[in-house]
Tab-separated table of C-alpha atoms in Angstrom:
chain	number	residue	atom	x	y	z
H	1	UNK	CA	59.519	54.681	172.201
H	2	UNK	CA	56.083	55.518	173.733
H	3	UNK	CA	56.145	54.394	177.587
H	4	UNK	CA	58.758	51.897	177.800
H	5	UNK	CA	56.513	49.941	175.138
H	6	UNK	CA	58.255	47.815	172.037
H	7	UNK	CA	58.111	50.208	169.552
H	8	UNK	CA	57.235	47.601	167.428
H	9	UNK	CA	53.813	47.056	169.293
H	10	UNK	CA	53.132	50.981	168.932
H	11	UNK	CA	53.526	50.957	165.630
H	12	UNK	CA	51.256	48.233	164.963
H	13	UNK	CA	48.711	49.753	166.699
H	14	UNK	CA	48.999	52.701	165.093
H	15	UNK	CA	49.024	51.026	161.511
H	16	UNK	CA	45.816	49.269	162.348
H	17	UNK	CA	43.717	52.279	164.456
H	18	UNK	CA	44.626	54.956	161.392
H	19	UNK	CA	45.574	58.359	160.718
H	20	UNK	CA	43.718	59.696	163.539
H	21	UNK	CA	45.159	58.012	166.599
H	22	UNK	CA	47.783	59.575	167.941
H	23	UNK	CA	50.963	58.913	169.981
H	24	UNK	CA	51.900	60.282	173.508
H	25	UNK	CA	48.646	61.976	173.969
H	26	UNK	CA	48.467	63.888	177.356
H	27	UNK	CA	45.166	62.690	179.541
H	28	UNK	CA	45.587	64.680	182.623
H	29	UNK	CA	43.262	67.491	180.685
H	30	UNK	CA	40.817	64.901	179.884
H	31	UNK	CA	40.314	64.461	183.451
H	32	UNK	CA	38.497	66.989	186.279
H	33	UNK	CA	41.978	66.335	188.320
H	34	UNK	CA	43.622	67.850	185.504
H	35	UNK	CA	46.791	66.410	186.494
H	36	UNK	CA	48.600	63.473	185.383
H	37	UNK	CA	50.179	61.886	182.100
H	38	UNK	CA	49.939	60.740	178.374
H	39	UNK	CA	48.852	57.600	177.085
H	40	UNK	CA	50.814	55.834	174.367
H	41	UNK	CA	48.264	56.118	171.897
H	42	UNK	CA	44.396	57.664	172.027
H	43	UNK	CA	41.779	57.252	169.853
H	44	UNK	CA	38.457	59.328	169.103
H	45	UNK	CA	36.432	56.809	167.987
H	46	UNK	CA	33.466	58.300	165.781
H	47	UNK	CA	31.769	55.145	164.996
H	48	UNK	CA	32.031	51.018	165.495
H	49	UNK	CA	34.633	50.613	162.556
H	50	UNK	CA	36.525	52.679	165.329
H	51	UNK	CA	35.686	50.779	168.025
H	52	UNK	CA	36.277	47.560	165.787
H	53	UNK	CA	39.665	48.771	164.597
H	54	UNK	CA	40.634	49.043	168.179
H	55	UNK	CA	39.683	45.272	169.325
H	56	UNK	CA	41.733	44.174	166.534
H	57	UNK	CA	45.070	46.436	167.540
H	58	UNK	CA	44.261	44.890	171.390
H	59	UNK	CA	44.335	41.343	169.982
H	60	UNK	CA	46.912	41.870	167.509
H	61	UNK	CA	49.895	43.537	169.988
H	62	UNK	CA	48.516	42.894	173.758
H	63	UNK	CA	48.347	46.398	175.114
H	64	UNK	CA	45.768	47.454	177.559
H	65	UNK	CA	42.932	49.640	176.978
H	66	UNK	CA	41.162	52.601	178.338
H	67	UNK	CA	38.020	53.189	177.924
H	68	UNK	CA	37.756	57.097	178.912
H	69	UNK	CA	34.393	59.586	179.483
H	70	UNK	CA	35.026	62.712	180.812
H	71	UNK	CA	37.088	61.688	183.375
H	72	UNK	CA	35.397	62.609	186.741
H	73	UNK	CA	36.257	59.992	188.589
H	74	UNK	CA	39.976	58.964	187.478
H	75	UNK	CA	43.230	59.994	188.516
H	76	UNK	CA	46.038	59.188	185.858
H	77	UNK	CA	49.780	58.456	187.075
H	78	UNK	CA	52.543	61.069	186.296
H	79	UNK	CA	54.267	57.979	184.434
H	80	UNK	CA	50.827	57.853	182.091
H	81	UNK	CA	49.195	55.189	180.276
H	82	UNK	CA	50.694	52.365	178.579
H	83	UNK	CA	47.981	51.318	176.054
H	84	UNK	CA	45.303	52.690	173.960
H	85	UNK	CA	43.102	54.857	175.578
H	86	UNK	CA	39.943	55.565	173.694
H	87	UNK	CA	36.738	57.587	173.936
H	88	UNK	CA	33.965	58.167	172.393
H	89	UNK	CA	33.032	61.133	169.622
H	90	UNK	CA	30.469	63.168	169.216
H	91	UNK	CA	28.431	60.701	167.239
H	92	UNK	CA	27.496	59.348	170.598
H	93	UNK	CA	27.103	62.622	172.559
H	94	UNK	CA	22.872	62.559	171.577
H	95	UNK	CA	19.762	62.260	173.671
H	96	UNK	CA	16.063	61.456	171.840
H	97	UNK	CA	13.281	62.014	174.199
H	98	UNK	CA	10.554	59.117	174.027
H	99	UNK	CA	12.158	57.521	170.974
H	100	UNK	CA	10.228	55.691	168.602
H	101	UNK	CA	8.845	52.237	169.331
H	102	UNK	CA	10.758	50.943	166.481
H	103	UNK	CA	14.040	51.328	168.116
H	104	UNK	CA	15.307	47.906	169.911
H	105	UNK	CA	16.195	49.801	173.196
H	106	UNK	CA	13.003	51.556	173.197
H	107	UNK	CA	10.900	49.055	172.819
H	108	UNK	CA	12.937	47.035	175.675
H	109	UNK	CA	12.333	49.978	177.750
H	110	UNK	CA	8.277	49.784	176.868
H	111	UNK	CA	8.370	46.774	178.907
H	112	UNK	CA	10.478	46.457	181.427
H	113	UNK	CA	10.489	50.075	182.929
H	114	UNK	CA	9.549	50.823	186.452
H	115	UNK	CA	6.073	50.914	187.560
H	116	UNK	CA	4.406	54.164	187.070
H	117	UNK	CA	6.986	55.350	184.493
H	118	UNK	CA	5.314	56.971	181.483
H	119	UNK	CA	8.293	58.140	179.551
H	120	UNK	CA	12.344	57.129	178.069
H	121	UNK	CA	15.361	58.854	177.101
H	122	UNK	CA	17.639	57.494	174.503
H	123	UNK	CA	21.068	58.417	175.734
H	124	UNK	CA	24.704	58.311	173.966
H	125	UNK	CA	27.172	56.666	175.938
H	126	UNK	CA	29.694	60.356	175.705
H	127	UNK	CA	26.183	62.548	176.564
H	128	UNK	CA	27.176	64.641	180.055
H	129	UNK	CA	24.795	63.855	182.231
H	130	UNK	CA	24.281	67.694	183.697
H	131	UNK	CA	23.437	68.451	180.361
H	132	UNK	CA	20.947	65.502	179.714
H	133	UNK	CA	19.176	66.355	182.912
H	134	UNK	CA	18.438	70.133	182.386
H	135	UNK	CA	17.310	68.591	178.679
H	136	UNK	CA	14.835	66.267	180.294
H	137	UNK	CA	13.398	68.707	182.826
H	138	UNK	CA	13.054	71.472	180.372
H	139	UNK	CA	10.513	68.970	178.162
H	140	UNK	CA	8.777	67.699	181.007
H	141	UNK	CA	10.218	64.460	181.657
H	142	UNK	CA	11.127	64.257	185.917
H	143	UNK	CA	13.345	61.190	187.405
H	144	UNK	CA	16.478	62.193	186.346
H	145	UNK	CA	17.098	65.717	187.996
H	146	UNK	CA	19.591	64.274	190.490
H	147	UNK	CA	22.034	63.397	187.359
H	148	UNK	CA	22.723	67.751	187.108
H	149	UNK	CA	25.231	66.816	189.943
H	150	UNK	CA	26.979	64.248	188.383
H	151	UNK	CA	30.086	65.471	186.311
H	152	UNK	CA	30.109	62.364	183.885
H	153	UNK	CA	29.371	61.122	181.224
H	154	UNK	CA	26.357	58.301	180.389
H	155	UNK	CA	28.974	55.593	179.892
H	156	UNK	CA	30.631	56.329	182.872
H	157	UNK	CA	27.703	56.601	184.939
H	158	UNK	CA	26.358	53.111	183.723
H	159	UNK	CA	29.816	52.043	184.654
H	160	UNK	CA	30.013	53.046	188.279
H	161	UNK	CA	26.320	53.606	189.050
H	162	UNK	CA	27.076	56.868	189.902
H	163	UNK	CA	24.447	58.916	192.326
H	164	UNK	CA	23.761	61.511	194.416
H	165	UNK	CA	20.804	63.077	196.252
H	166	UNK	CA	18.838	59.679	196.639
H	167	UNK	CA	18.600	58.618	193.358
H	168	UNK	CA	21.110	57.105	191.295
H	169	UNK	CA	21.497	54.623	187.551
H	170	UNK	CA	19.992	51.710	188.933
H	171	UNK	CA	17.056	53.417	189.733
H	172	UNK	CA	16.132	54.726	186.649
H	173	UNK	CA	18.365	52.666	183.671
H	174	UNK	CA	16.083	50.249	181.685
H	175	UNK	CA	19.388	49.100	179.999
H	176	UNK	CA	22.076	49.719	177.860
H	177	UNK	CA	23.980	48.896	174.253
H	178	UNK	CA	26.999	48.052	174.967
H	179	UNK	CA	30.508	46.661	172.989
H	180	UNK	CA	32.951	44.630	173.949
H	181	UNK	CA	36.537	45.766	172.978
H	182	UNK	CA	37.724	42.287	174.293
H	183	UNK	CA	35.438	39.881	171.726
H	184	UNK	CA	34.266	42.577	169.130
H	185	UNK	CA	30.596	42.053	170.167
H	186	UNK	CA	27.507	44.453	170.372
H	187	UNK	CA	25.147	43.497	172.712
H	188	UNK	CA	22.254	44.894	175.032
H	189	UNK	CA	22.296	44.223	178.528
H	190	UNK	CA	18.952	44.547	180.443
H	191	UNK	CA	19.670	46.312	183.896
H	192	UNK	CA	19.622	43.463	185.823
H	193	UNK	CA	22.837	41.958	183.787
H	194	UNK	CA	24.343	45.359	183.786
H	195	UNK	CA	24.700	44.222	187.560
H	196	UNK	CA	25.027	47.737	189.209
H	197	UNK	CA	26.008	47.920	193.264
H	198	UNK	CA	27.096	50.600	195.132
H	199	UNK	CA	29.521	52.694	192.684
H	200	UNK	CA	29.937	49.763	190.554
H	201	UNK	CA	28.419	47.521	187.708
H	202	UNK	CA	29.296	44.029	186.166
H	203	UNK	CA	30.742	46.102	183.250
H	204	UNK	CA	34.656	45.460	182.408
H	205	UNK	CA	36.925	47.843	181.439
H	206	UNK	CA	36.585	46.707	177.532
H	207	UNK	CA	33.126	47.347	177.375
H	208	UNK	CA	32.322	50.650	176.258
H	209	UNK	CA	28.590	51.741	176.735
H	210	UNK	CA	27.166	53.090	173.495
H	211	UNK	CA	24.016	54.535	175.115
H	212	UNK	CA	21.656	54.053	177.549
H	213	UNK	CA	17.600	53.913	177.799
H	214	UNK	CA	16.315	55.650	181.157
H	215	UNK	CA	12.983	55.630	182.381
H	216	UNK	CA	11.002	58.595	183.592
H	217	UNK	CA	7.920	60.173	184.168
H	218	UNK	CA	5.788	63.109	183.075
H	219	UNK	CA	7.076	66.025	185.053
H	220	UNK	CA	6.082	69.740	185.147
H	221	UNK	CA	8.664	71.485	183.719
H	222	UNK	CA	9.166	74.165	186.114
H	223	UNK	CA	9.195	71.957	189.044
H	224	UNK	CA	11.621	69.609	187.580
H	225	UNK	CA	14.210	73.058	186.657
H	226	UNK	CA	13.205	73.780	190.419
H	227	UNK	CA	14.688	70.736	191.592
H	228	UNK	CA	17.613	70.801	189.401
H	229	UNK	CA	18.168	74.544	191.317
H	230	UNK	CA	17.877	73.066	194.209
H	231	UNK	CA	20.883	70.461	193.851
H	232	UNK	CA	23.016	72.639	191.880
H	233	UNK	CA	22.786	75.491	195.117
H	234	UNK	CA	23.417	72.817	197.356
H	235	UNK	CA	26.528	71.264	195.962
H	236	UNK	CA	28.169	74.341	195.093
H	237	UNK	CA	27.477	75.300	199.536
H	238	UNK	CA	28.503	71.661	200.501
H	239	UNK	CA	31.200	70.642	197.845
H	240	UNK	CA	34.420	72.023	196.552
H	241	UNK	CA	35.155	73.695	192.751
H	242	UNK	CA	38.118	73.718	191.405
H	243	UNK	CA	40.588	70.295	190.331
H	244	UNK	CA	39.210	67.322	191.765
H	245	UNK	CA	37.142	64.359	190.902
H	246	UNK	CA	34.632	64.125	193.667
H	247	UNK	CA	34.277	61.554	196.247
H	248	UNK	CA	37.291	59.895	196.278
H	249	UNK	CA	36.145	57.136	198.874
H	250	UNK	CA	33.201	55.046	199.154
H	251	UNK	CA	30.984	55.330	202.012
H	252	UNK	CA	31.551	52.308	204.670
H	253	UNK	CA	28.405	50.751	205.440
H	254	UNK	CA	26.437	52.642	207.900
H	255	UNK	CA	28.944	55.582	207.684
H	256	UNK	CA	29.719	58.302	205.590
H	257	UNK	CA	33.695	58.579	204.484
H	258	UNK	CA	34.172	62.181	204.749
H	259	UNK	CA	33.464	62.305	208.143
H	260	UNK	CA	35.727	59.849	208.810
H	261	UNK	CA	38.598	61.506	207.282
H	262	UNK	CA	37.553	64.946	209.446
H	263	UNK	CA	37.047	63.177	212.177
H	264	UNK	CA	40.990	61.844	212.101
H	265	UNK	CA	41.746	65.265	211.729
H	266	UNK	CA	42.601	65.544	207.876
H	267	UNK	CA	40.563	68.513	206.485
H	268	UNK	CA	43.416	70.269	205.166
H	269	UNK	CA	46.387	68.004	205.040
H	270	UNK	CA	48.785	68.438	201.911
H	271	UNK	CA	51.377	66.597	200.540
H	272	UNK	CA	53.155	68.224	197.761
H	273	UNK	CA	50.371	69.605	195.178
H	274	UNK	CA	47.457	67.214	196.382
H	275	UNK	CA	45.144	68.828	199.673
H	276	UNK	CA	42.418	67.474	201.432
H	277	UNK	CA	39.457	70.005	200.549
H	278	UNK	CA	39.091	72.297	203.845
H	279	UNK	CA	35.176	72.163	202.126
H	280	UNK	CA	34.321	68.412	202.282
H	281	UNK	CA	36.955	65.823	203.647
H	282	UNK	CA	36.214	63.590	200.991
H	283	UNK	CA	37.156	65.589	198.280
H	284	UNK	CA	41.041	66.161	197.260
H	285	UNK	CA	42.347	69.218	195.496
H	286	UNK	CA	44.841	69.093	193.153
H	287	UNK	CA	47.035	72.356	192.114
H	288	UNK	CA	47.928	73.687	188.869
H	289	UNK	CA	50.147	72.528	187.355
H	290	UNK	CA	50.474	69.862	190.008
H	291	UNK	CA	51.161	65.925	190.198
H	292	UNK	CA	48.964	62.819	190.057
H	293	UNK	CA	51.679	60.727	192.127
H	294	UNK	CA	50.819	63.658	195.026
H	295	UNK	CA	47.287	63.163	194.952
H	296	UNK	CA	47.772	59.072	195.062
H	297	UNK	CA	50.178	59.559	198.155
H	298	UNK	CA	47.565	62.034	199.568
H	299	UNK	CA	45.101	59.088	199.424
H	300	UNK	CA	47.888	56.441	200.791
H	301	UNK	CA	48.184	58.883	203.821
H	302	UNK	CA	44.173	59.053	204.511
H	303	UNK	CA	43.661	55.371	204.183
H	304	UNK	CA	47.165	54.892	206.688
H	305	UNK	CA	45.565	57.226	209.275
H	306	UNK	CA	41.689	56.814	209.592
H	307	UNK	CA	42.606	52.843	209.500
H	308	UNK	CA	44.846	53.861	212.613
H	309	UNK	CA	42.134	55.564	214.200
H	310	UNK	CA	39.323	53.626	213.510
H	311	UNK	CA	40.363	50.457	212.307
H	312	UNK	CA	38.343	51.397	209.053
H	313	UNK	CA	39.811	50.392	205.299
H	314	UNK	CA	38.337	52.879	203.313
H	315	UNK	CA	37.675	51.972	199.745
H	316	UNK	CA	38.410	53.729	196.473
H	317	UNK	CA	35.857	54.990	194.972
H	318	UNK	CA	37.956	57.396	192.458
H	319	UNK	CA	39.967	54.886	189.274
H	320	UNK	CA	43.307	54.871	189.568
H	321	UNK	CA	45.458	54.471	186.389
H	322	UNK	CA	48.541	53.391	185.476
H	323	UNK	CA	52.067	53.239	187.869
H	324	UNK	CA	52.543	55.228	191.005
H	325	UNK	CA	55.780	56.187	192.402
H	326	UNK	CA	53.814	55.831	195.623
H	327	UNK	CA	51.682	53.078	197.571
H	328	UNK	CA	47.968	54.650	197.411
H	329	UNK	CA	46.986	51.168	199.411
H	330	UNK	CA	44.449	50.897	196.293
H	331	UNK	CA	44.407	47.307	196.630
């Protein structure tokens, strides 16, 4: 029996996904945390009869779903995932540079991209966004250097608005194809209904972004690689390598979280596997080999203490998944 689920239920699922899904499949090394446990069942889906085949197994037994990227910004409990956790193959790991007008999101782009921008890229929902960045610098296409910092993928960036160095989605996403796991529909959402905040989007956790249109502009090459050097020296000064998933707190209006946490004193504090980076305090380091329930108590113990000293709730800004043997005061 596959996390405390009927086995009834995970057989179902597993009849209607196919020979490919598997059972018990271990996500911690699908994550940057590299920490954490399986999920009952995981899926590669390589095309929409995939994706289809899923919304059927969610309507047919119940079980929650997981829609995964690379897993930058997600911490997984020891305990796992007790659903179907699926992501997206290499059939959606593609970029096209100024594709052709014929193409639904490219000609939505044509007219409703930002002022002044000249050029699109066509983006796969799996398509790391490091890698898409260098791609569109190297032909000449600027706006989108500030993604080579961003260890996700294009589904998961559209998800959370991720950002860095002044720039982030919103700024530069024309819109995106997207389908619903929940209601088996494939739809396009403009980038005012993709609703994207501050490290978030109107997006639910069913909806899986097939790829995304970004606007840009006509960029000399070498300036654009020049920028992309220029990030890529700074965060590897300012941030920490190793297991972690970045930021694990949003910044609080006005404020910045990290310095919150150093200013209570935190740079450094462990519990079990899980330490505060000594680099940036809002980064946390996971060991080898270590536990997600460590790293979620880590985060219970930050939130407990800069509350204490500053009367500040700091928010999540890292997904937690699944049950915790501890209280990470996510809510």
């Amino acid at each position: 029996m596959s996390l405390k689920l009927p086995q009834s239920l995970v057989d179902r699922a597993l009849e209607i996904l196919g020979p490919r899904a598997m059972r018990d499949y271990p996500l911690g090394p699908m994550t940057t945390y590299r920490v954490g446990g399986q999920a009952a069942i995981f899926l590669k889906a390589e095309g929409l009869k995939d994706l289809a085949n899923v919304s059927v197994a969610l309507q047919e037994t119940g079980l929650q779903v997981l829609v995964l990227g690379r897993g930058s910004n997600l911490l997984v409990a020891d305990a796992g995932f007790p659903g179907i956790a699926v992501t997206l193959g290499p059939e959606y790991d593609t970029a096209v540079l100024d594709p052709a007008e014929s193409l639904s999101l490219a000609i939505r782009a044509a007219s409703e991209a930002e002022p002044g921008a000249d050029r699109t890229v066509k983006a796969g929902g799996a398509a790391y966004l490091p890698v898409l960045a260098r791609r569109c610098a190297a032909a000449g296409l600027g706006g989108l250097e500030w993604a080579v910092g961003i260890p996700g993928s294009v589904g998961g960036g559209v998800y959370m608005n991720a950002g860095g160095h002044g720039a982030d989605v919103r700024s530069v996403i024309v819109g995106a194809e997207v389908y619903d796991l929940g209601t088996c529909e494939q739809l396009y959402l403009s980038s005012t209904e993709l609703g994207l905040g501050y490290r978030c989007s109107a997006l639910t956790q069913s909806q899986v972004v097939l790829c995304a249109v970004f606007s840009g502009h006509t960029a000399d090459p070498d300036a654009a690689r020049a920028r992309i050097g220029e990030i890529v020296r700074w965060r590897r000064d300012h941030q920490p390598g190793g297991s972690n998933a970045g930021s694990v707190f949003v910044n609080p209006p006005g404020d910045a979280a990290g310095r919150l946490v150093e200013e209570a004193g935190l740079k450094g504090l462990r519990v079990g596997s899980a330490q505060v980076s000594v680099l940036h305090a809002n980064f946390i380091q996971a060991s080898q080999g270590g536990s997600a329930d460590d790293v979620a108590s880590l985060i219970g113990e930050i939130r407990r203490r800069v509350a204490d000293r500053t009367g500040t709730e700091l928010q999540l800004e890292c997904r937690l998944v699944g049950d915790f043997l501890c209280s990470s005061g996510r809510e």
